[in-house]
Amino acid sequence: MMRPILLALTALLAPALVALSLAVAPSVRRRGAPAAALTILASLASFGAAVALLFEHSARLTVPWLRTGARVIAEVGVNVDGVSTSMLVVVTFVALCVQVFSLGYMHDESPPAFGRYFAYHALFLFSMNLLVLAPNLLQLFAGWELVGVTSYLLIGFYYKKPSAAHAAVKAFWVTKFADMGFLFGLLTLFVATGSFSFNVALTPPVAVAVTLLFFLAVVGKSAQFPLHVWLPDAMEGPTPVSALLHAATMVAAGVFLVVRADPLFAQAESTRTVMLVVGVGTALFAALLALVQTDIKKVLAYSTCSQLGYMIAALGAGSMLGGFFHLTTHAFFKALLFLAAGSIIHAVGSNELSKMGGLARRMPVTFAAFTIGALSLAAVPGFSGFFSKDLVLEAVAGKLGSIPLALLVATAFLTAFYMGRVLVVAFLGAPSSDEAAHAHEAGWSMKLPLLALAALSLVAGFFAAPFAKLHGQAYHFHFGGVAAVGTAAGLLGLVLAYTLSSARIARATRAVSELARGSAVDRFYEYSFRRVTLVLSDSLAWVDRYVVDGMINLLGYRTIDAGRGMRPLQTGMAPDYVLAVVVGAASLAAWTVLR
Amino acid sequence: MTLSHCLILASALFAIGVYGVLTRKQVIAILISVELMANAANLVFIAFGRYRVPSAVGAAPGQLFALFSLALTVAEVAVGLALVILLYRSYGDTRVGLASELKS
Amino acid sequence: MSASIGFGFVAACAVLSALFVVRVKNLVHAALWLGVTLIATAGLYAMLDASFLAGVQVLLYVGGVSVLMIFGVMITRKHDGLVVEAESTSGPRGVFAAVGLFAVLATSIVMTPELDGAVAVETVTARHLGRSLLVDHVLAFEVVSLLLLIAIIGAVVLARRRDHGVERKELPAPRREEVSS
């Protein structure tokens, strides 16, 4: 009984300890390398503990946190079960890979910036583990907000760059807006049931209200339409950060919340329908936008939105296993893709696809890793993405008249197509720039994580059955009609991407380019902001300036006028004062006598 | 000759003193007017001492008060005249409007 | 009856001389008229069976204060013989204040009914006063003597001629305020 608790506490507290010591010991942090070593050691400890937890029983340790009198309102602690353990393994593993990769990628940073980067990473890992191991929704919320903060810090890591600072702020307040939903959901839940538990029985209206509020937070965190706008901008952060936070783990926290609170969501069928619609819509919409991006990280960012849409759709269709398994495989192959992209960017010095080309020969390891990631994302049979995406497609089949299924198959085609295009443009053909022509593979600190993640992307699919067992479900693979259609769509996409010329692709996607260039959603927000918020603020400012201030100024001026008016009374002439005394005394006497 | 007659006479003298204070310009003339007022007040003390209102108690309180008041008035005159001399020495004149620094 | 005639005469003297005090142009005359008022008041004191006070009034006020005032006038005014111009402001302000004050006081006196019921008490002699002052109220007496001492010292300090040190200020131009009000 004690062992799983100790392991979970190790996983949780090792990064916390490092983050804390790096915060209070700036001298260590500013030296850079020791901070990185400490952080990676903490991640290693976390990862080791997480793997060990896979072979342990469920366990739970809570200590009272908030109480009123004898009643405990909230508890903190660790909760070890199938869901938290598998998420913990994913998170710590990807974090470890990303941190090792960062050793090479961030090598050119100054030591203080290097140390700060790893301190943020330690803080992030602690926050994420806090979220994952949370025994109740309140602690999960605390972790949720903390990862939001670290996301803000890491997106704005190059804070001297205005676009990065702007993107950090944008990410922060878009997700913060969504987090209001979480908070109100928590309050509603607490008022209705008096607890923050994942698993309580609710009356149907309350269940729908609470889960819809939670879903708002999920939409923000997991970058679903229409709050996806912050994720592409978040690519301003360092590429390993994009891999860890904005592809594999943090954005998946939204999906994780739905998985975690599955008993609550199971009681609200209408919320699930909303999730299905939003998920499918986001999957298709983001895949379309990914088609026309010229920045390799933006392609991957929109692809992340799209894949998160898959997960949300699966959860909306009631398949907790499908959503969660896709989360797991996606974490591996999307982190792999981002790190490979980071490797390219590190070599070429640019995010632009048009500056790449012909990298396959120059960077064989990166090429192999990226290809594995891309094929997995395109759900080619045998790769991990195939199994998880198949689960998702199976889950939505038959829901809402198979429209979601059709749209997700179309999305699978688009996904394969845009990934194929990136592969072709970046790695095949002739180099498009001098940097691309002279690109070379980075050191082992960057190659090793790529290889590890590539291996997992290859084989993770075959662990679907143990994964399902971990969650008390059965999984039997069968290559049915849905899988065949999905695979055909993916393969068609890849083939088309390889055979069609760039010009034809550009022509075919012109409408989408128009949409993307205008970035309609952003423009809508800006428009509504200008039209509603700014006008409202302006009118309030007008009231403040002319009515409130006016009254104050009026008071001030009247006081000055009154003072000026009373000044002649002070003549400095003694007889005048005597007169005043006489009049006052006589008045008092008259009042006393004549009253 | 009753108490109220005396009091009305005192009031008249006091009012005349006030008039003098308000209209005179020389500080010393004002001082003279103040003496009129003080004198009227003394008259009130003595009148009340003579025609004691039945409820009052004590041995000769009115005349005692008048005596103290006289002493104080004399002191006031001494200091007041010293001030007048100081004023004269500072401004070369004793008009009351000169010492109006209190105004600003 | 004769007392009433006497009171009326003395009262008339006091009021008339007081009016002269505040109205005459010559400041020396004003000081002299003040002496007349004080003597008339002393007469009233005598009528009110306060003969000791009457004596003190004549000695202290008439002999002391009035003479002091005359000296003050003489010292502080450039004079031509014994004529010292007294400036007065014109205007209804003083009249209004004085008449109003008198009206209020007189009305309140007339409207207080107990005053008419007041009776004369036994005559207070100098013996009474002396015992009262030096036995019953000796502390107050001593305090007053201290006050007089302080006043004398203060007057000396204030009026002492400083031949060096403080420079005599220039006479500023007459101010408008003095004339206007």
Short mmCIF file of N, CA, C and O in Angstrom, two decimals, chain C residues 54-137:
data_model
loop_
_atom_site.label_atom_id
_atom_site.label_comp_id
_atom_site.label_asym_id
_atom_site.label_seq_id
_atom_site.Cartn_x
_atom_site.Cartn_y
_atom_site.Cartn_z
N ALA C 54 -15.88 102.85 44.46
CA ALA C 54 -15.91 104.19 43.87
C ALA C 54 -14.56 104.86 44.06
O ALA C 54 -14.00 105.46 43.12
N GLY C 55 -14.02 104.72 45.28
CA GLY C 55 -12.72 105.31 45.53
C GLY C 55 -11.65 104.70 44.65
O GLY C 55 -10.84 105.40 44.03
N VAL C 56 -11.66 103.39 44.58
CA VAL C 56 -10.67 102.72 43.75
C VAL C 56 -10.80 103.18 42.30
O VAL C 56 -9.81 103.43 41.62
N GLN C 57 -12.04 103.30 41.84
CA GLN C 57 -12.30 103.73 40.46
C GLN C 57 -11.65 105.08 40.21
O GLN C 57 -10.96 105.26 39.20
N VAL C 58 -11.89 106.00 41.11
CA VAL C 58 -11.35 107.34 40.90
C VAL C 58 -9.82 107.29 40.92
O VAL C 58 -9.16 107.84 40.03
N LEU C 59 -9.29 106.61 41.90
CA LEU C 59 -7.83 106.60 42.02
C LEU C 59 -7.18 105.90 40.83
O LEU C 59 -6.29 106.41 40.17
N LEU C 60 -7.67 104.69 40.58
CA LEU C 60 -6.99 103.82 39.63
C LEU C 60 -7.31 104.23 38.20
O LEU C 60 -6.43 104.45 37.37
N TYR C 61 -8.58 104.36 37.92
CA TYR C 61 -8.98 104.62 36.53
C TYR C 61 -8.70 106.06 36.14
O TYR C 61 -7.99 106.33 35.18
N VAL C 62 -9.34 106.94 36.93
CA VAL C 62 -9.22 108.35 36.54
C VAL C 62 -7.79 108.81 36.70
O VAL C 62 -7.22 109.42 35.80
N GLY C 63 -7.22 108.44 37.82
CA GLY C 63 -5.87 108.91 38.05
C GLY C 63 -4.84 108.12 37.29
O GLY C 63 -3.81 108.65 36.89
N GLY C 64 -5.09 106.88 37.07
CA GLY C 64 -4.09 106.05 36.42
C GLY C 64 -4.34 105.88 34.93
O GLY C 64 -3.60 106.40 34.09
N VAL C 65 -5.43 105.22 34.61
CA VAL C 65 -5.65 104.82 33.21
C VAL C 65 -5.79 106.04 32.30
O VAL C 65 -5.17 106.11 31.23
N SER C 66 -6.61 107.01 32.72
CA SER C 66 -6.83 108.16 31.83
C SER C 66 -5.52 108.89 31.58
O SER C 66 -5.21 109.27 30.44
N VAL C 67 -4.77 109.08 32.65
CA VAL C 67 -3.49 109.79 32.49
C VAL C 67 -2.56 108.98 31.59
O VAL C 67 -1.88 109.52 30.71
N LEU C 68 -2.56 107.67 31.80
CA LEU C 68 -1.73 106.80 30.96
C LEU C 68 -2.13 106.95 29.50
O LEU C 68 -1.28 107.01 28.60
N MET C 69 -3.45 107.01 29.26
CA MET C 69 -3.94 107.16 27.88
C MET C 69 -3.44 108.47 27.29
O MET C 69 -3.00 108.53 26.14
N ILE C 70 -3.53 109.51 28.08
CA ILE C 70 -3.08 110.81 27.55
C ILE C 70 -1.60 110.75 27.21
O ILE C 70 -1.16 111.20 26.15
N PHE C 71 -0.85 110.14 28.09
CA PHE C 71 0.58 109.98 27.79
C PHE C 71 0.76 109.21 26.49
O PHE C 71 1.58 109.56 25.64
N GLY C 72 -0.01 108.11 26.38
CA GLY C 72 0.09 107.28 25.17
C GLY C 72 -0.20 108.10 23.94
O GLY C 72 0.53 108.05 22.94
N VAL C 73 -1.24 108.89 24.00
CA VAL C 73 -1.60 109.72 22.85
C VAL C 73 -0.47 110.66 22.52
O VAL C 73 -0.06 110.81 21.37
N MET C 74 0.06 111.26 23.52
CA MET C 74 1.11 112.24 23.29
C MET C 74 2.35 111.60 22.68
O MET C 74 2.98 112.14 21.78
N ILE C 75 2.70 110.44 23.19
CA ILE C 75 3.94 109.80 22.73
C ILE C 75 3.82 109.35 21.29
O ILE C 75 4.76 109.48 20.50
N THR C 76 2.66 108.82 20.93
CA THR C 76 2.57 108.14 19.64
C THR C 76 2.01 109.01 18.54
O THR C 76 1.62 108.51 17.50
N ARG C 77 1.93 110.28 18.75
CA ARG C 77 1.30 111.07 17.71
C ARG C 77 2.08 112.36 17.51
O ARG C 77 2.44 113.04 18.45
N LYS C 78 2.36 112.66 16.25
CA LYS C 78 2.91 113.98 15.97
C LYS C 78 1.80 114.98 16.25
O LYS C 78 0.71 114.90 15.67
N HIS C 79 2.04 115.87 17.11
CA HIS C 79 0.94 116.73 17.53
C HIS C 79 1.31 118.19 17.36
O HIS C 79 2.47 118.58 17.27
N ASP C 80 0.25 118.96 17.33
CA ASP C 80 0.41 120.41 17.20
C ASP C 80 -0.21 121.00 18.46
O ASP C 80 -1.44 121.09 18.59
N GLY C 81 0.62 121.34 19.39
CA GLY C 81 0.09 121.76 20.68
C GLY C 81 -0.58 120.58 21.36
O GLY C 81 -0.04 119.50 21.43
N LEU C 82 -1.81 120.78 21.76
CA LEU C 82 -2.53 119.69 22.42
C LEU C 82 -3.59 119.08 21.52
O LEU C 82 -4.37 118.26 21.96
N VAL C 83 -3.60 119.48 20.26
CA VAL C 83 -4.62 118.97 19.36
C VAL C 83 -4.08 117.74 18.61
O VAL C 83 -3.14 117.84 17.85
N VAL C 84 -4.67 116.60 18.87
CA VAL C 84 -4.30 115.38 18.14
C VAL C 84 -5.53 114.90 17.37
O VAL C 84 -6.57 114.62 17.95
N GLU C 85 -5.37 114.82 16.03
CA GLU C 85 -6.51 114.44 15.20
C GLU C 85 -6.86 112.97 15.43
O GLU C 85 -6.00 112.09 15.41
N ALA C 86 -8.12 112.70 15.69
CA ALA C 86 -8.58 111.31 15.77
C ALA C 86 -9.37 110.99 14.51
O ALA C 86 -10.34 111.68 14.19
N GLU C 87 -8.92 110.00 13.80
CA GLU C 87 -9.64 109.64 12.58
C GLU C 87 -10.74 108.65 12.92
O GLU C 87 -10.56 107.78 13.76
N SER C 88 -11.85 108.84 12.28
CA SER C 88 -12.94 107.88 12.46
C SER C 88 -13.44 107.44 11.09
O SER C 88 -13.43 108.21 10.14
N THR C 89 -13.84 106.18 11.00
CA THR C 89 -14.46 105.75 9.76
C THR C 89 -15.91 106.18 9.80
O THR C 89 -16.56 106.14 10.83
N SER C 90 -16.37 106.59 8.64
CA SER C 90 -17.79 106.92 8.56
C SER C 90 -18.53 105.67 8.09
O SER C 90 -17.94 104.65 7.81
N GLY C 91 -19.80 105.75 8.03
CA GLY C 91 -20.56 104.59 7.56
C GLY C 91 -21.42 104.02 8.65
O GLY C 91 -21.16 104.22 9.84
N PRO C 92 -22.42 103.29 8.27
CA PRO C 92 -23.45 102.85 9.22
C PRO C 92 -23.04 101.63 10.04
O PRO C 92 -23.77 101.24 10.93
N ARG C 93 -21.85 101.08 9.73
CA ARG C 93 -21.53 99.81 10.33
C ARG C 93 -21.49 99.89 11.85
O ARG C 93 -22.14 99.11 12.54
N GLY C 94 -20.73 100.88 12.37
CA GLY C 94 -20.60 101.00 13.82
C GLY C 94 -21.93 101.31 14.48
O GLY C 94 -22.28 100.72 15.51
N VAL C 95 -22.66 102.25 13.86
CA VAL C 95 -23.95 102.63 14.43
C VAL C 95 -24.88 101.41 14.47
O VAL C 95 -25.52 101.11 15.49
N PHE C 96 -24.87 100.71 13.37
CA PHE C 96 -25.76 99.54 13.27
C PHE C 96 -25.41 98.52 14.35
O PHE C 96 -26.29 98.04 15.09
N ALA C 97 -24.11 98.24 14.49
CA ALA C 97 -23.70 97.23 15.46
C ALA C 97 -24.03 97.69 16.87
O ALA C 97 -24.58 96.92 17.68
N ALA C 98 -23.72 98.95 17.16
CA ALA C 98 -23.95 99.45 18.53
C ALA C 98 -25.43 99.47 18.86
O ALA C 98 -25.85 98.99 19.92
N VAL C 99 -26.23 100.02 17.95
CA VAL C 99 -27.67 100.11 18.21
C VAL C 99 -28.28 98.72 18.32
O VAL C 99 -29.09 98.43 19.21
N GLY C 100 -27.85 97.84 17.41
CA GLY C 100 -28.37 96.47 17.45
C GLY C 100 -28.02 95.79 18.76
O GLY C 100 -28.88 95.18 19.41
N LEU C 101 -26.76 95.93 19.17
CA LEU C 101 -26.33 95.31 20.41
C LEU C 101 -27.13 95.86 21.59
O LEU C 101 -27.62 95.11 22.45
N PHE C 102 -27.28 97.18 21.59
CA PHE C 102 -28.01 97.80 22.69
C PHE C 102 -29.46 97.31 22.69
O PHE C 102 -30.02 97.01 23.75
N ALA C 103 -30.06 97.22 21.49
CA ALA C 103 -31.45 96.77 21.41
C ALA C 103 -31.57 95.37 21.99
O ALA C 103 -32.48 95.08 22.78
N VAL C 104 -30.65 94.49 21.59
CA VAL C 104 -30.73 93.12 22.07
C VAL C 104 -30.59 93.07 23.59
O VAL C 104 -31.38 92.43 24.30
N LEU C 105 -29.58 93.82 24.10
CA LEU C 105 -29.32 93.77 25.55
C LEU C 105 -30.50 94.36 26.31
O LEU C 105 -30.98 93.77 27.30
N ALA C 106 -30.98 95.50 25.83
CA ALA C 106 -32.08 96.16 26.54
C ALA C 106 -33.32 95.30 26.53
O ALA C 106 -34.00 95.13 27.54
N THR C 107 -33.61 94.72 25.37
CA THR C 107 -34.78 93.86 25.28
C THR C 107 -34.68 92.71 26.26
O THR C 107 -35.63 92.38 26.98
N SER C 108 -33.47 92.09 26.29
CA SER C 108 -33.33 90.94 27.19
C SER C 108 -33.44 91.37 28.64
O SER C 108 -33.99 90.64 29.47
N ILE C 109 -32.95 92.56 28.95
CA ILE C 109 -33.06 93.04 30.34
C ILE C 109 -34.52 93.28 30.70
O ILE C 109 -35.01 92.85 31.75
N VAL C 110 -35.22 93.93 29.78
CA VAL C 110 -36.61 94.25 30.05
C VAL C 110 -37.44 92.96 30.17
O VAL C 110 -38.35 92.85 30.98
N MET C 111 -37.06 91.99 29.36
CA MET C 111 -37.87 90.78 29.32
C MET C 111 -37.53 89.79 30.43
O MET C 111 -38.13 88.72 30.52
N THR C 112 -36.54 90.14 31.26
CA THR C 112 -36.23 89.23 32.36
C THR C 112 -36.98 89.69 33.61
O THR C 112 -36.61 90.69 34.23
N PRO C 113 -38.02 89.00 34.02
CA PRO C 113 -38.90 89.52 35.09
C PRO C 113 -38.25 89.49 36.47
O PRO C 113 -38.55 90.36 37.29
N GLU C 114 -37.32 88.54 36.73
CA GLU C 114 -36.78 88.43 38.09
C GLU C 114 -36.02 89.69 38.51
O GLU C 114 -35.87 89.96 39.70
N LEU C 115 -35.48 90.44 37.52
CA LEU C 115 -34.66 91.59 37.86
C LEU C 115 -35.43 92.59 38.71
O LEU C 115 -34.88 93.20 39.62
N ASP C 116 -36.73 92.73 38.42
CA ASP C 116 -37.50 93.72 39.16
C ASP C 116 -37.75 93.27 40.59
O ASP C 116 -37.93 94.06 41.48
N GLY C 117 -37.74 91.96 40.78
CA GLY C 117 -37.94 91.45 42.13
C GLY C 117 -36.68 91.44 42.96
O GLY C 117 -36.70 91.04 44.12
N ALA C 118 -35.56 91.88 42.34
CA ALA C 118 -34.31 91.85 43.08
C ALA C 118 -34.36 92.87 44.21
O ALA C 118 -34.87 93.97 44.06
N VAL C 119 -33.80 92.48 45.35
CA VAL C 119 -33.84 93.38 46.52
C VAL C 119 -32.43 93.77 46.91
O VAL C 119 -31.48 93.04 46.64
N ALA C 120 -32.33 94.94 47.53
CA ALA C 120 -31.02 95.39 47.98
C ALA C 120 -30.58 94.57 49.18
O ALA C 120 -31.36 94.29 50.08
N VAL C 121 -29.33 94.14 49.14
CA VAL C 121 -28.80 93.38 50.27
C VAL C 121 -28.03 94.35 51.16
O VAL C 121 -27.84 95.52 50.81
N GLU C 122 -27.53 93.87 52.29
CA GLU C 122 -26.86 94.77 53.22
C GLU C 122 -25.59 95.35 52.62
O GLU C 122 -24.96 94.73 51.76
N THR C 123 -25.25 96.50 53.06
CA THR C 123 -24.14 97.25 52.49
C THR C 123 -22.83 96.49 52.70
O THR C 123 -22.58 95.92 53.75
N VAL C 124 -22.03 96.50 51.68
CA VAL C 124 -20.72 95.85 51.76
C VAL C 124 -19.70 96.91 52.12
O VAL C 124 -19.56 97.90 51.39
N THR C 125 -19.03 96.73 53.19
CA THR C 125 -18.03 97.74 53.59
C THR C 125 -16.65 97.28 53.17
O THR C 125 -16.45 96.14 52.72
N ALA C 126 -15.71 98.20 53.30
CA ALA C 126 -14.33 97.87 52.94
C ALA C 126 -13.81 96.72 53.80
O ALA C 126 -13.01 95.90 53.35
N ARG C 127 -14.34 96.67 55.06
CA ARG C 127 -13.92 95.58 55.94
C ARG C 127 -14.30 94.22 55.36
O ARG C 127 -13.48 93.30 55.30
N HIS C 128 -15.53 94.15 54.87
CA HIS C 128 -15.97 92.91 54.24
C HIS C 128 -15.07 92.52 53.08
O HIS C 128 -14.63 91.38 52.95
N LEU C 129 -14.83 93.56 52.29
CA LEU C 129 -14.04 93.29 51.08
C LEU C 129 -12.65 92.79 51.44
O LEU C 129 -12.13 91.83 50.86
N GLY C 130 -12.07 93.50 52.41
CA GLY C 130 -10.71 93.14 52.78
C GLY C 130 -10.64 91.72 53.30
O GLY C 130 -9.77 90.94 52.88
N ARG C 131 -11.62 91.36 54.17
CA ARG C 131 -11.59 90.00 54.70
C ARG C 131 -11.79 88.99 53.55
O ARG C 131 -11.09 87.98 53.45
N SER C 132 -12.73 89.34 52.72
CA SER C 132 -13.02 88.44 51.61
C SER C 132 -11.78 88.21 50.73
O SER C 132 -11.45 87.10 50.34
N LEU C 133 -11.10 89.33 50.45
CA LEU C 133 -9.94 89.25 49.55
C LEU C 133 -8.78 88.49 50.20
O LEU C 133 -8.17 87.63 49.55
N LEU C 134 -8.48 88.85 51.42
CA LEU C 134 -7.25 88.33 52.01
C LEU C 134 -7.47 87.05 52.81
O LEU C 134 -6.51 86.45 53.27
N VAL C 135 -8.73 86.63 52.99
CA VAL C 135 -8.97 85.38 53.71
C VAL C 135 -9.60 84.34 52.79
O VAL C 135 -9.02 83.28 52.54
N ASP C 136 -10.75 84.72 52.24
CA ASP C 136 -11.47 83.72 51.44
C ASP C 136 -10.82 83.49 50.08
O ASP C 136 -10.74 82.39 49.59
N HIS C 137 -10.41 84.61 49.47
CA HIS C 137 -9.93 84.49 48.08
C HIS C 137 -8.49 84.90 47.95
O HIS C 137 -8.09 85.52 46.98
#
